[in-house]
Every structure is written in C-alpha cells, then in structure tokens.
C-alpha cells in the first residue's frame, strides 16, 4: 500500500514522502480499514517539525484520524461487518491507503455524512469532549472562553459549549473567522489581531470571570487566562501552537520566550484563588483510559447524528498534495478541519 511517511524534520515538501509500505494486519484489538479520507491535525505538524518528543524514529507514518471501509475487524465480523463505513481514531498510521485502529476507537459513520466529514471528527472531537466534559464538567450557563475557536478542536469545543447552553467567548486571528463564529451563534467572537482580549472579555462578561478557558495556541497567554478565570474556574491546556510555528519557520526564539513566561506561574496562587489548571493529552488518555476515549467518540458521533454538532471541513486535498494540506493548516486561515482524500471520499454514507 501507499502511505505518507515523515522522512525528515522540516518543511512539508521535503519532510513528507509517499512510500510503498506494508499493510497493517487485522487481529484481536486491531480493525483494518481501507481509508477514504484522513484528517490533518496540528499534532502532525508538531511531529513533522520535530516538536513532539514522543515521535517514533524516522521514518514513520503519522495520522491520528481516518474514515473508510472496514476490511477486517479481526473478530470474524463480530464487531464490524466487512464493508461497514466507519470513522476511527488511529493516533498514528492514518496517512495511508490502509490503517488499523483499536476496535473501541472505531465508530460507524452516521447517515448523511461523507467520508471527508467523518474523518474530520475523531481527534478534534475527542479532544474537545475531554476538555469540556470528560475531564471537566461543563454546565448550562457556564462562561466558556475558547482560544483558536475557529480551528479543528476550537470549532468542536464552541459547538459543544453552545449545545450545552453556555455563554461562549471565542478568540480567533482574523475578522472572517470572527464572523464565522458569530453566524454559528457564538455570543462573543473576538479577533485577537485587533483587540486586547483580556480587556474585551472583562467588558463583555461585566467583570465576571470565565468558568472554563481552553488554551492551545500560546503558553504566553496562560497568565492572562488565569486572570480571566472566575473563582473555581478551570484552565484547560492542550497545545503550544505558536511555539511549533516559530520552530517550523526556523526560529526557536518564540518557543523559548513562551516557556520563560510560563516560569512566572505561581502554583501556590491557585488554591488561594480556587482556580485549577488541567492538561489534556488525547494519546495519553487513550492509553491510560481507553474507555473514556471510547465514550468521547460515541458521544461526539451521537451529537453529529442528532445535528447538535456539525463538522466543518475547511478544505480537501488529494493524497498526493498532503504537503499543501500541511501548509494550509500552518497558514492560520483554515476554519474547521483540513482533510486529505482518496477516491470515494465525497460519497455520502
Ligand atoms: N493535547 C492533545 O491531545 C491535543 C489534541 C488535539 C490538538 N491539540 C493541540 O490543539 C491545538 C489545535 O489543534 P488543531 O489540530 O485543532 O489545529 P487548529 O486549531 O485547526 O489550527 C491551529 C490554530 O492555532 C492558531 N494559532 C495561534 N497561534 C498560531 C501560530 N503562531 N501559528 C499558527 N497557528 C496559530 C490559529 O488560529 P487563529 O489564527 O485563529 O488564532 C490556527 O488556526 C494544537 O496546538 C494542537 O497541538 C492537542
């Protein structure tokens, strides 16, 4: 089969290469899927730029999420009949014509979705669900601030918070993204390119703090995030997008700058103010608590089925153009998810 490997650390055009690789075998605990589409996540960019310390040795096949057709469930069809259209969290190995996933991380695609839409859900949806529901407990009426709110995880998170009856604040990097959020029903979309987010959040919330803040982009916003929290509020941290971008462009300066500012964090102030910080790591949770990630996947696809969650595919790239898909995600203009497709990805289930 053909797969895309990361063969060196660097820019997409030189780091990603299509190679002939061995197909994964099905067996107990491994469902083999003929891939029609896979999602591109920021974690793939981190791996490609050498920012993920847990990456395997080069070369290897990245890819956290796919949608396709079950070829073999490893259990003589007891779990999924051959031919069942499914989405799956693969965590690695999804950039391929054939991928394998643990059966608990495989979900039938709801009717009416195509494969590209289905591939856009597992990693972003599960991460957002863990951040809002699985590892914290969102309640109706909560004030929720989501940074990078028009991104893959961000757009899932704001939709889940809106569906739960929360007041949602979302920061984005441009006015078109803010307008997109407004159309979605986000009450307080704001472009950090043109306003002081902390001042604007304080004004819009009439100086009541946030019950939950989701921060993935920048470690140097963490202190402001903590200031914006209400007593008993939770800050959920799950990424370092800005640092990755700095490294990808050949300058480690912003990364070290971001880390230096986090050193100013005072953990002793947290109990005094009744605030908490929580880290979310999808792959680690999948290892340690697979039942929770299984629940996450079932919950988000149930929300999709009922129309409470609408996956938004920003752009679709052919398998041969995967490097362009990485460039698109790095370019900060994408809204929702960037997806790579094989033939048949647009077929509706
Ligand atoms: N811990 C986990 O298990 C886990 C799982 C999934 C994702 N993540 C993390 O969550 C974050 C979001 O992932 P995603 O796949 O959904 O990506 P994404 O949000 O679709 O794309 C990244 C977004 O980050 C924002 N951003 C802020 N500073 C940036 C910079 N200097 N360069 C580029 N983008 C910047 C941009 O939005 P604006 O321009 O609108 O600000 C951009 O659209 C990433 O940090 C990722 O590593 C973590």
mmCIF file of C-alpha atoms and ligand atoms in Angstrom:
data_model
loop_
_atom_site.group_PDB
_atom_site.id
_atom_site.type_symbol
_atom_site.label_atom_id
_atom_site.label_comp_id
_atom_site.label_asym_id
_atom_site.label_seq_id
_atom_site.Cartn_x
_atom_site.Cartn_y
_atom_site.Cartn_z
ATOM 1 C CA UNK A 1 0.000 0.000 0.000
ATOM 2 C CA UNK A 2 0.977 3.631 -0.351
ATOM 3 C CA UNK A 3 1.486 5.679 2.802
ATOM 4 C CA UNK A 4 2.934 9.080 3.605
ATOM 5 C CA UNK A 5 5.924 8.933 5.883
ATOM 6 C CA UNK A 6 7.725 11.686 7.744
ATOM 7 C CA UNK A 7 11.215 11.016 6.393
ATOM 8 C CA UNK A 8 12.998 14.030 7.888
ATOM 9 C CA UNK A 9 12.239 17.008 10.114
ATOM 10 C CA UNK A 10 11.447 20.089 8.098
ATOM 11 C CA UNK A 11 9.073 21.790 5.719
ATOM 12 C CA UNK A 12 6.208 19.701 4.283
ATOM 13 C CA UNK A 13 7.576 19.397 0.748
ATOM 14 C CA UNK A 14 10.804 17.750 1.927
ATOM 15 C CA UNK A 15 9.645 16.047 5.127
ATOM 16 C CA UNK A 16 6.600 14.179 3.770
ATOM 17 C CA UNK A 17 7.088 11.449 1.178
ATOM 18 C CA UNK A 18 4.767 8.875 -0.386
ATOM 19 C CA UNK A 19 6.308 5.417 0.110
ATOM 20 C CA UNK A 20 5.329 1.822 -0.507
ATOM 21 C CA UNK A 21 4.742 0.315 2.958
ATOM 22 C CA UNK A 22 3.484 -2.940 4.438
ATOM 23 C CA UNK A 23 -0.260 -3.072 5.116
ATOM 24 C CA UNK A 24 -1.267 -3.315 8.777
ATOM 25 C CA UNK A 25 -2.673 -6.706 9.741
ATOM 26 C CA UNK A 26 -6.073 -7.144 11.373
ATOM 27 C CA UNK A 27 -6.321 -9.223 14.541
ATOM 28 C CA UNK A 28 -7.701 -9.143 18.048
ATOM 29 C CA UNK A 29 -7.678 -5.481 19.066
ATOM 30 C CA UNK A 30 -6.935 -4.224 15.526
ATOM 31 C CA UNK A 31 -9.537 -3.317 12.924
ATOM 32 C CA UNK A 32 -8.173 -2.918 9.386
ATOM 33 C CA UNK A 33 -9.738 -0.014 7.476
ATOM 34 C CA UNK A 34 -9.476 0.894 3.769
ATOM 35 C CA UNK A 35 -9.009 4.655 4.133
ATOM 36 C CA UNK A 36 -11.075 7.097 2.068
ATOM 37 C CA UNK A 37 -10.016 10.241 3.956
ATOM 38 C CA UNK A 38 -7.845 11.306 6.868
ATOM 39 C CA UNK A 39 -7.758 14.466 8.957
ATOM 40 C CA UNK A 40 -4.654 16.632 9.294
ATOM 41 C CA UNK A 41 -4.080 17.722 12.889
ATOM 42 C CA UNK A 42 -1.686 20.186 14.436
ATOM 43 C CA UNK A 43 -0.057 17.228 16.161
ATOM 44 C CA UNK A 44 1.061 16.029 12.708
ATOM 45 C CA UNK A 45 2.703 19.425 12.169
ATOM 46 C CA UNK A 46 4.388 19.214 15.567
ATOM 47 C CA UNK A 47 5.784 15.800 14.666
ATOM 48 C CA UNK A 48 6.959 16.960 11.263
ATOM 49 C CA UNK A 49 8.721 19.972 12.792
ATOM 50 C CA UNK A 50 10.458 17.917 15.478
ATOM 51 C CA UNK A 51 8.399 19.388 18.323
ATOM 52 C CA UNK A 52 6.877 16.114 19.500
ATOM 53 C CA UNK A 53 9.382 14.434 21.784
ATOM 54 C CA UNK A 54 7.339 11.223 21.710
ATOM 55 C CA UNK A 55 7.508 10.708 17.939
ATOM 56 C CA UNK A 56 8.914 7.363 16.808
ATOM 57 C CA UNK A 57 12.218 7.161 14.972
ATOM 58 C CA UNK A 58 12.106 8.344 11.380
ATOM 59 C CA UNK A 59 10.695 7.320 9.002
ATOM 60 C CA UNK A 60 7.173 6.739 10.251
ATOM 61 C CA UNK A 61 3.550 7.233 9.171
ATOM 62 C CA UNK A 62 1.618 9.930 11.080
ATOM 63 C CA UNK A 63 -2.167 10.323 11.071
ATOM 64 C CA UNK A 64 -4.469 10.416 14.072
ATOM 65 C CA UNK A 65 -7.863 10.003 12.405
ATOM 66 C CA UNK A 66 -9.390 8.356 9.351
ATOM 67 C CA UNK A 67 -12.677 7.446 7.734
ATOM 68 C CA UNK A 68 -13.117 4.480 5.421
ATOM 69 C CA UNK A 69 -14.470 0.995 4.983
ATOM 70 C CA UNK A 70 -13.844 -1.901 7.372
ATOM 71 C CA UNK A 71 -11.917 -4.657 5.596
ATOM 72 C CA UNK A 72 -11.407 -6.948 8.563
ATOM 73 C CA UNK A 73 -12.348 -6.393 12.214
ATOM 74 C CA UNK A 74 -10.017 -9.159 13.397
ATOM 75 C CA UNK A 75 -13.001 -10.911 15.024
ATOM 76 C CA UNK A 76 -14.678 -12.643 12.017
ATOM 77 C CA UNK A 77 -17.119 -9.758 11.633
ATOM 78 C CA UNK A 78 -18.440 -9.946 15.217
ATOM 79 C CA UNK A 79 -17.684 -6.245 15.782
ATOM 80 C CA UNK A 80 -17.955 -4.691 12.309
ATOM 81 C CA UNK A 81 -19.036 -6.469 9.152
ATOM 82 C CA UNK A 82 -16.639 -6.052 6.218
ATOM 83 C CA UNK A 83 -17.796 -3.050 4.203
ATOM 84 C CA UNK A 84 -19.073 -1.036 7.198
ATOM 85 C CA UNK A 85 -18.311 2.680 6.753
ATOM 86 C CA UNK A 86 -16.505 3.892 9.867
ATOM 87 C CA UNK A 87 -14.538 6.750 11.352
ATOM 88 C CA UNK A 88 -11.636 5.908 13.644
ATOM 89 C CA UNK A 89 -9.064 7.383 15.946
ATOM 90 C CA UNK A 90 -5.806 5.775 14.796
ATOM 91 C CA UNK A 91 -3.406 8.067 16.712
ATOM 92 C CA UNK A 92 -0.663 7.076 14.224
ATOM 93 C CA UNK A 93 -0.604 5.474 10.785
ATOM 94 C CA UNK A 94 -3.641 7.256 9.338
ATOM 95 C CA UNK A 95 -1.776 8.807 6.357
ATOM 96 C CA UNK A 96 -2.150 5.594 4.359
ATOM 97 C CA UNK A 97 -4.366 3.656 1.989
ATOM 98 C CA UNK A 98 -4.954 1.127 4.769
ATOM 99 C CA UNK A 99 -4.876 1.867 8.504
ATOM 100 C CA UNK A 100 -5.522 -0.010 11.748
ATOM 101 C CA UNK A 101 -7.370 1.135 14.857
ATOM 102 C CA UNK A 102 -8.367 -0.352 18.192
ATOM 103 C CA UNK A 103 -11.997 -1.520 17.950
ATOM 104 C CA UNK A 104 -13.087 0.741 20.813
ATOM 105 C CA UNK A 105 -11.897 3.735 18.795
ATOM 106 C CA UNK A 106 -13.924 2.798 15.682
ATOM 107 C CA UNK A 107 -17.398 4.303 15.196
ATOM 108 C CA UNK A 108 -19.941 3.730 12.397
ATOM 109 C CA UNK A 109 -20.405 6.849 10.279
ATOM 110 C CA UNK A 110 -23.865 8.402 10.787
ATOM 111 C CA UNK A 111 -26.085 8.507 7.680
ATOM 112 C CA UNK A 112 -25.808 11.670 5.608
ATOM 113 C CA UNK A 113 -22.085 12.258 6.204
ATOM 114 C CA UNK A 114 -19.392 11.779 3.618
ATOM 115 C CA UNK A 115 -16.019 10.232 4.415
ATOM 116 C CA UNK A 116 -14.126 13.528 4.451
ATOM 117 C CA UNK A 117 -16.542 14.976 7.018
ATOM 118 C CA UNK A 118 -16.341 11.812 9.108
ATOM 119 C CA UNK A 119 -12.522 11.883 9.054
ATOM 120 C CA UNK A 120 -12.585 15.418 10.447
ATOM 121 C CA UNK A 121 -14.281 14.429 13.698
ATOM 122 C CA UNK A 122 -12.375 11.837 15.802
ATOM 123 C CA UNK A 123 -9.243 13.605 17.098
ATOM 124 C CA UNK A 124 -10.605 17.157 17.329
ATOM 125 C CA UNK A 125 -13.961 15.988 18.668
ATOM 126 C CA UNK A 126 -12.493 13.655 21.282
ATOM 127 C CA UNK A 127 -10.022 16.303 22.463
ATOM 128 C CA UNK A 128 -12.765 18.932 22.778
ATOM 129 C CA UNK A 129 -15.043 16.479 24.592
ATOM 130 C CA UNK A 130 -12.299 15.503 27.066
ATOM 131 C CA UNK A 131 -11.549 19.187 27.717
ATOM 132 C CA UNK A 132 -15.192 20.165 28.245
ATOM 133 C CA UNK A 133 -16.941 17.073 29.559
ATOM 134 C CA UNK A 134 -14.721 14.028 30.140
ATOM 135 C CA UNK A 135 -12.079 15.599 32.368
ATOM 136 C CA UNK A 136 -14.079 18.657 33.478
ATOM 137 C CA UNK A 137 -17.828 19.074 33.859
ATOM 138 C CA UNK A 138 -19.467 21.682 31.694
ATOM 139 C CA UNK A 139 -22.785 23.073 32.969
ATOM 140 C CA UNK A 140 -25.509 25.113 31.312
ATOM 141 C CA UNK A 141 -24.922 28.809 31.906
ATOM 142 C CA UNK A 142 -21.124 28.458 32.244
ATOM 143 C CA UNK A 143 -18.999 31.125 30.637
ATOM 144 C CA UNK A 144 -16.513 29.397 28.364
ATOM 145 C CA UNK A 145 -13.562 31.020 26.585
ATOM 146 C CA UNK A 146 -12.042 29.074 23.692
ATOM 147 C CA UNK A 147 -8.821 30.270 22.026
ATOM 148 C CA UNK A 148 -8.258 29.381 18.344
ATOM 149 C CA UNK A 149 -12.012 28.949 18.352
ATOM 150 C CA UNK A 150 -12.335 28.501 14.575
ATOM 151 C CA UNK A 151 -9.725 25.729 14.431
ATOM 152 C CA UNK A 152 -10.291 21.978 14.411
ATOM 153 C CA UNK A 153 -10.556 21.458 18.167
ATOM 154 C CA UNK A 154 -11.840 25.002 18.726
ATOM 155 C CA UNK A 155 -14.849 24.702 16.454
ATOM 156 C CA UNK A 156 -15.839 21.403 18.043
ATOM 157 C CA UNK A 157 -15.480 22.939 21.507
ATOM 158 C CA UNK A 158 -17.576 26.042 20.805
ATOM 159 C CA UNK A 159 -20.350 23.934 19.274
ATOM 160 C CA UNK A 160 -20.379 21.584 22.283
ATOM 161 C CA UNK A 161 -20.460 24.528 24.688
ATOM 162 C CA UNK A 162 -23.296 26.209 22.759
ATOM 163 C CA UNK A 163 -25.243 22.939 22.675
ATOM 164 C CA UNK A 164 -24.822 22.685 26.466
ATOM 165 C CA UNK A 165 -26.340 26.161 26.943
ATOM 166 C CA UNK A 166 -23.112 28.022 27.761
ATOM 167 C CA UNK A 167 -22.155 31.622 27.052
ATOM 168 C CA UNK A 168 -19.264 31.284 24.633
ATOM 169 C CA UNK A 169 -16.307 33.617 24.101
ATOM 170 C CA UNK A 170 -14.037 32.709 21.196
ATOM 171 C CA UNK A 171 -10.736 34.248 20.100
ATOM 172 C CA UNK A 172 -9.526 33.982 16.511
ATOM 173 C CA UNK A 173 -6.839 35.547 14.345
ATOM 174 C CA UNK A 174 -8.989 37.361 11.794
ATOM 175 C CA UNK A 175 -12.314 39.110 11.213
ATOM 176 C CA UNK A 176 -13.612 36.494 8.719
ATOM 177 C CA UNK A 177 -13.131 33.829 11.399
ATOM 178 C CA UNK A 178 -14.903 36.029 13.969
ATOM 179 C CA UNK A 179 -17.810 36.477 11.525
ATOM 180 C CA UNK A 180 -17.965 32.704 11.030
ATOM 181 C CA UNK A 181 -18.250 32.196 14.800
ATOM 182 C CA UNK A 182 -20.933 34.889 15.064
ATOM 183 C CA UNK A 183 -23.006 33.095 12.396
ATOM 184 C CA UNK A 184 -22.632 29.893 14.398
ATOM 185 C CA UNK A 185 -24.203 31.560 17.440
ATOM 186 C CA UNK A 186 -21.063 32.332 19.454
ATOM 187 C CA UNK A 187 -22.083 35.275 21.634
ATOM 188 C CA UNK A 188 -18.630 36.881 21.957
ATOM 189 C CA UNK A 189 -16.352 36.229 18.979
ATOM 190 C CA UNK A 190 -13.223 38.386 19.042
ATOM 191 C CA UNK A 191 -10.210 38.780 16.807
ATOM 192 C CA UNK A 192 -7.020 38.920 18.849
ATOM 193 C CA UNK A 193 -5.416 40.642 15.863
ATOM 194 C CA UNK A 194 -7.362 43.820 16.511
ATOM 195 C CA UNK A 195 -8.329 43.905 20.201
ATOM 196 C CA UNK A 196 -6.973 43.378 23.695
ATOM 197 C CA UNK A 197 -8.626 40.044 24.511
ATOM 198 C CA UNK A 198 -8.371 40.306 28.298
ATOM 199 C CA UNK A 199 -9.932 43.786 28.337
ATOM 200 C CA UNK A 200 -12.666 42.774 25.897
ATOM 201 C CA UNK A 201 -13.508 39.585 27.815
ATOM 202 C CA UNK A 202 -13.706 41.591 31.042
ATOM 203 C CA UNK A 203 -16.010 44.154 29.406
ATOM 204 C CA UNK A 204 -18.266 41.561 27.715
ATOM 205 C CA UNK A 205 -18.522 39.439 30.855
ATOM 206 C CA UNK A 206 -19.099 42.556 33.001
ATOM 207 C CA UNK A 207 -16.028 41.571 35.017
ATOM 208 C CA UNK A 208 -17.391 38.149 35.928
ATOM 209 C CA UNK A 209 -14.711 35.596 35.197
ATOM 210 C CA UNK A 210 -14.777 32.584 32.925
ATOM 211 C CA UNK A 211 -15.797 29.192 34.314
ATOM 212 C CA UNK A 212 -13.664 27.422 31.727
ATOM 213 C CA UNK A 213 -10.851 28.570 29.436
ATOM 214 C CA UNK A 214 -9.478 26.290 26.707
ATOM 215 C CA UNK A 215 -5.996 27.331 25.613
ATOM 216 C CA UNK A 216 -3.994 25.582 22.949
ATOM 217 C CA UNK A 217 -2.212 28.313 20.997
ATOM 218 C CA UNK A 218 0.194 30.119 23.260
ATOM 219 C CA UNK A 219 1.920 29.392 26.525
ATOM 220 C CA UNK A 220 2.474 33.127 27.000
ATOM 221 C CA UNK A 221 -1.263 33.725 27.338
ATOM 222 C CA UNK A 222 -1.593 31.387 30.312
ATOM 223 C CA UNK A 223 -1.190 34.076 32.961
ATOM 224 C CA UNK A 224 -3.882 36.194 31.306
ATOM 225 C CA UNK A 225 -6.076 33.078 31.071
ATOM 226 C CA UNK A 226 -5.730 32.570 34.822
ATOM 227 C CA UNK A 227 -6.615 36.190 35.490
ATOM 228 C CA UNK A 228 -9.767 35.814 33.357
ATOM 229 C CA UNK A 229 -10.955 32.764 35.337
ATOM 230 C CA UNK A 230 -13.708 33.065 37.932
ATOM 231 C CA UNK A 231 -13.094 31.516 41.362
ATOM 232 C CA UNK A 232 -13.459 27.720 40.945
ATOM 233 C CA UNK A 233 -12.817 28.159 37.227
ATOM 234 C CA UNK A 234 -10.662 25.747 35.248
ATOM 235 C CA UNK A 235 -7.986 26.457 32.660
ATOM 236 C CA UNK A 236 -7.542 23.551 30.253
ATOM 237 C CA UNK A 237 -4.236 23.494 28.383
ATOM 238 C CA UNK A 238 -3.663 21.137 25.488
ATOM 239 C CA UNK A 239 -1.244 22.604 22.935
ATOM 240 C CA UNK A 240 1.534 25.003 22.053
ATOM 241 C CA UNK A 241 0.631 26.013 18.542
ATOM 242 C CA UNK A 242 2.597 29.254 18.492
ATOM 243 C CA UNK A 243 5.817 27.645 19.684
ATOM 244 C CA UNK A 244 5.559 24.983 16.984
ATOM 245 C CA UNK A 245 5.123 27.598 14.318
ATOM 246 C CA UNK A 246 8.163 29.521 15.485
ATOM 247 C CA UNK A 247 10.316 26.414 15.231
ATOM 248 C CA UNK A 248 8.876 25.451 11.851
ATOM 249 C CA UNK A 249 9.911 28.792 10.470
ATOM 250 C CA UNK A 250 13.455 28.267 11.686
ATOM 251 C CA UNK A 251 13.424 30.454 14.808
ATOM 252 C CA UNK A 252 13.432 28.914 18.255
ATOM 253 C CA UNK A 253 13.070 32.359 19.815
ATOM 254 C CA UNK A 254 9.320 32.432 20.340
ATOM 255 C CA UNK A 255 9.351 28.934 21.784
ATOM 256 C CA UNK A 256 11.882 29.798 24.466
ATOM 257 C CA UNK A 257 10.147 33.129 25.074
ATOM 258 C CA UNK A 258 6.853 31.337 25.655
ATOM 259 C CA UNK A 259 8.445 28.927 28.114
ATOM 260 C CA UNK A 260 10.176 31.721 30.020
ATOM 261 C CA UNK A 261 6.877 33.456 30.631
ATOM 262 C CA UNK A 262 5.270 30.307 31.983
ATOM 263 C CA UNK A 263 8.044 30.224 34.589
ATOM 264 C CA UNK A 264 6.234 33.198 36.173
ATOM 265 C CA UNK A 265 3.304 30.921 37.016
ATOM 266 C CA UNK A 266 2.764 30.623 40.769
ATOM 267 C CA UNK A 267 1.097 27.294 41.657
ATOM 268 C CA UNK A 268 0.557 28.456 45.250
ATOM 269 C CA UNK A 269 -1.804 31.152 43.999
ATOM 270 C CA UNK A 270 -4.164 28.515 42.574
ATOM 271 C CA UNK A 271 -5.694 27.193 45.826
ATOM 272 C CA UNK A 272 -5.776 30.711 47.226
ATOM 273 C CA UNK A 273 -7.942 31.784 44.290
ATOM 274 C CA UNK A 274 -9.812 28.483 43.941
ATOM 275 C CA UNK A 275 -8.631 28.021 40.357
ATOM 276 C CA UNK A 276 -7.298 24.976 38.591
ATOM 277 C CA UNK A 277 -5.164 24.103 35.579
ATOM 278 C CA UNK A 278 -5.659 20.830 33.720
ATOM 279 C CA UNK A 279 -3.622 19.354 30.890
ATOM 280 C CA UNK A 280 -5.359 17.236 28.256
ATOM 281 C CA UNK A 281 -3.402 14.730 26.145
ATOM 282 C CA UNK A 282 -5.533 12.648 23.840
ATOM 283 C CA UNK A 283 -2.992 9.894 23.096
ATOM 284 C CA UNK A 284 -2.029 9.544 26.752
ATOM 285 C CA UNK A 285 -5.692 9.321 27.777
ATOM 286 C CA UNK A 286 -6.298 6.779 25.010
ATOM 287 C CA UNK A 287 -3.537 4.629 26.547
ATOM 288 C CA UNK A 288 -4.452 5.119 30.189
ATOM 289 C CA UNK A 289 -8.244 5.363 29.976
ATOM 290 C CA UNK A 290 -9.407 3.865 26.653
ATOM 291 C CA UNK A 291 -12.990 3.553 27.938
ATOM 292 C CA UNK A 292 -13.128 7.340 28.390
ATOM 293 C CA UNK A 293 -11.928 7.972 24.835
ATOM 294 C CA UNK A 294 -14.400 5.359 23.572
ATOM 295 C CA UNK A 295 -17.156 7.306 25.354
ATOM 296 C CA UNK A 296 -15.836 10.554 23.854
ATOM 297 C CA UNK A 297 -16.061 9.133 20.322
ATOM 298 C CA UNK A 298 -19.539 7.707 20.855
ATOM 299 C CA UNK A 299 -20.798 10.958 22.411
ATOM 300 C CA UNK A 300 -19.496 13.196 19.643
ATOM 301 C CA UNK A 301 -20.811 10.981 16.845
ATOM 302 C CA UNK A 302 -24.147 10.852 18.645
ATOM 303 C CA UNK A 303 -24.139 14.669 18.685
ATOM 304 C CA UNK A 304 -23.342 14.657 14.963
ATOM 305 C CA UNK A 305 -26.202 12.208 14.323
ATOM 306 C CA UNK A 306 -28.661 14.429 16.191
ATOM 307 C CA UNK A 307 -27.449 17.606 14.439
ATOM 308 C CA UNK A 308 -26.076 19.249 17.605
ATOM 309 C CA UNK A 309 -22.543 19.098 16.169
ATOM 310 C CA UNK A 310 -21.745 19.935 12.543
ATOM 311 C CA UNK A 311 -18.274 19.023 11.338
ATOM 312 C CA UNK A 312 -16.843 21.771 9.169
ATOM 313 C CA UNK A 313 -14.316 20.748 6.518
ATOM 314 C CA UNK A 314 -12.226 23.774 5.556
ATOM 315 C CA UNK A 315 -10.521 22.173 2.587
ATOM 316 C CA UNK A 316 -9.889 18.822 0.896
ATOM 317 C CA UNK A 317 -6.544 17.860 -0.648
ATOM 318 C CA UNK A 318 -5.681 14.827 -2.750
ATOM 319 C CA UNK A 319 -3.344 12.248 -1.203
ATOM 320 C CA UNK A 320 -0.545 13.431 -3.497
ATOM 321 C CA UNK A 321 -0.977 17.006 -2.207
ATOM 322 C CA UNK A 322 -0.627 16.283 1.506
ATOM 323 C CA UNK A 323 2.229 18.792 1.780
ATOM 324 C CA UNK A 324 -0.179 21.523 0.653
ATOM 325 C CA UNK A 325 -2.631 20.388 3.338
ATOM 326 C CA UNK A 326 0.094 20.934 5.976
ATOM 327 C CA UNK A 327 0.824 24.375 4.524
ATOM 328 C CA UNK A 328 -2.857 25.243 4.692
ATOM 329 C CA UNK A 329 -3.075 24.359 8.403
ATOM 330 C CA UNK A 330 0.141 26.221 9.164
ATOM 331 C CA UNK A 331 -1.101 29.303 7.340
ATOM 332 C CA UNK A 332 -3.730 30.138 10.029
ATOM 333 C CA UNK A 333 -6.505 30.709 7.511
ATOM 334 C CA UNK A 334 -8.297 27.387 7.864
ATOM 335 C CA UNK A 335 -11.705 27.274 9.523
ATOM 336 C CA UNK A 336 -12.537 23.840 10.876
ATOM 337 C CA UNK A 337 -10.572 20.904 9.542
ATOM 338 C CA UNK A 338 -8.143 20.253 6.720
ATOM 339 C CA UNK A 339 -8.705 16.788 5.220
ATOM 340 C CA UNK A 340 -6.765 14.616 2.763
ATOM 341 C CA UNK A 341 -8.789 12.375 0.480
ATOM 342 C CA UNK A 342 -8.622 9.269 -1.668
ATOM 343 C CA UNK A 343 -11.110 8.405 -4.387
ATOM 344 C CA UNK A 344 -14.611 7.957 -2.956
ATOM 345 C CA UNK A 345 -14.159 10.402 -0.058
ATOM 346 C CA UNK A 346 -17.132 12.508 -1.164
ATOM 347 C CA UNK A 347 -19.550 9.583 -1.198
ATOM 348 C CA UNK A 348 -22.308 10.023 1.361
ATOM 349 C CA UNK A 349 -22.948 7.128 3.726
HETATM 350 N N1 LIG B 1 -3.168 17.594 23.789
HETATM 351 C C1 LIG B 1 -3.814 16.918 22.857
HETATM 352 O O1 LIG B 1 -4.094 15.741 22.990
HETATM 353 C C2 LIG B 1 -4.223 17.638 21.619
HETATM 354 C C3 LIG B 1 -5.132 17.062 20.721
HETATM 355 C C4 LIG B 1 -5.517 17.792 19.608
HETATM 356 C C5 LIG B 1 -4.966 19.052 19.394
HETATM 357 N N2 LIG B 1 -4.059 19.540 20.274
HETATM 358 C C6 LIG B 1 -3.480 20.877 20.097
HETATM 359 O O2 LIG B 1 -4.554 21.771 19.947
HETATM 360 C C7 LIG B 1 -4.158 22.813 19.066
HETATM 361 C C8 LIG B 1 -5.188 22.915 17.954
HETATM 362 O O3 LIG B 1 -5.053 21.791 17.111
HETATM 363 P P1 LIG B 1 -5.888 21.698 15.758
HETATM 364 O O4 LIG B 1 -5.404 20.485 15.069
HETATM 365 O O5 LIG B 1 -7.312 21.850 16.040
HETATM 366 O O6 LIG B 1 -5.350 22.987 14.969
HETATM 367 P P2 LIG B 1 -6.176 24.286 14.536
HETATM 368 O O7 LIG B 1 -6.753 24.933 15.751
HETATM 369 O O8 LIG B 1 -7.096 23.941 13.427
HETATM 370 O O9 LIG B 1 -5.062 25.215 13.919
HETATM 371 C C9 LIG B 1 -4.199 25.948 14.702
HETATM 372 C C10 LIG B 1 -4.753 27.357 15.017
HETATM 373 O O10 LIG B 1 -3.967 27.896 16.063
HETATM 374 C C11 LIG B 1 -3.984 29.298 15.976
HETATM 375 N N3 LIG B 1 -2.649 29.846 16.167
HETATM 376 C C12 LIG B 1 -2.284 30.626 17.190
HETATM 377 N N4 LIG B 1 -1.027 30.978 17.080
HETATM 378 C C13 LIG B 1 -0.568 30.423 15.962
HETATM 379 C C14 LIG B 1 0.664 30.473 15.299
HETATM 380 N N5 LIG B 1 1.709 31.180 15.766
HETATM 381 N N6 LIG B 1 0.798 29.779 14.153
HETATM 382 C C15 LIG B 1 -0.216 29.061 13.645
HETATM 383 N N7 LIG B 1 -1.427 28.988 14.242
HETATM 384 C C16 LIG B 1 -1.584 29.671 15.373
HETATM 385 C C17 LIG B 1 -4.522 29.665 14.605
HETATM 386 O O11 LIG B 1 -5.825 30.221 14.822
HETATM 387 P P3 LIG B 1 -6.015 31.819 14.881
HETATM 388 O O12 LIG B 1 -5.196 32.393 13.785
HETATM 389 O O13 LIG B 1 -7.486 31.972 14.641
HETATM 390 O O14 LIG B 1 -5.582 32.241 16.235
HETATM 391 C C18 LIG B 1 -4.633 28.337 13.868
HETATM 392 O O15 LIG B 1 -5.731 28.300 13.009
HETATM 393 C C19 LIG B 1 -2.743 22.500 18.633
HETATM 394 O O16 LIG B 1 -1.829 23.167 19.488
HETATM 395 C C20 LIG B 1 -2.650 21.002 18.848
HETATM 396 O O17 LIG B 1 -1.337 20.554 19.016
HETATM 397 C C21 LIG B 1 -3.682 18.864 21.369
#
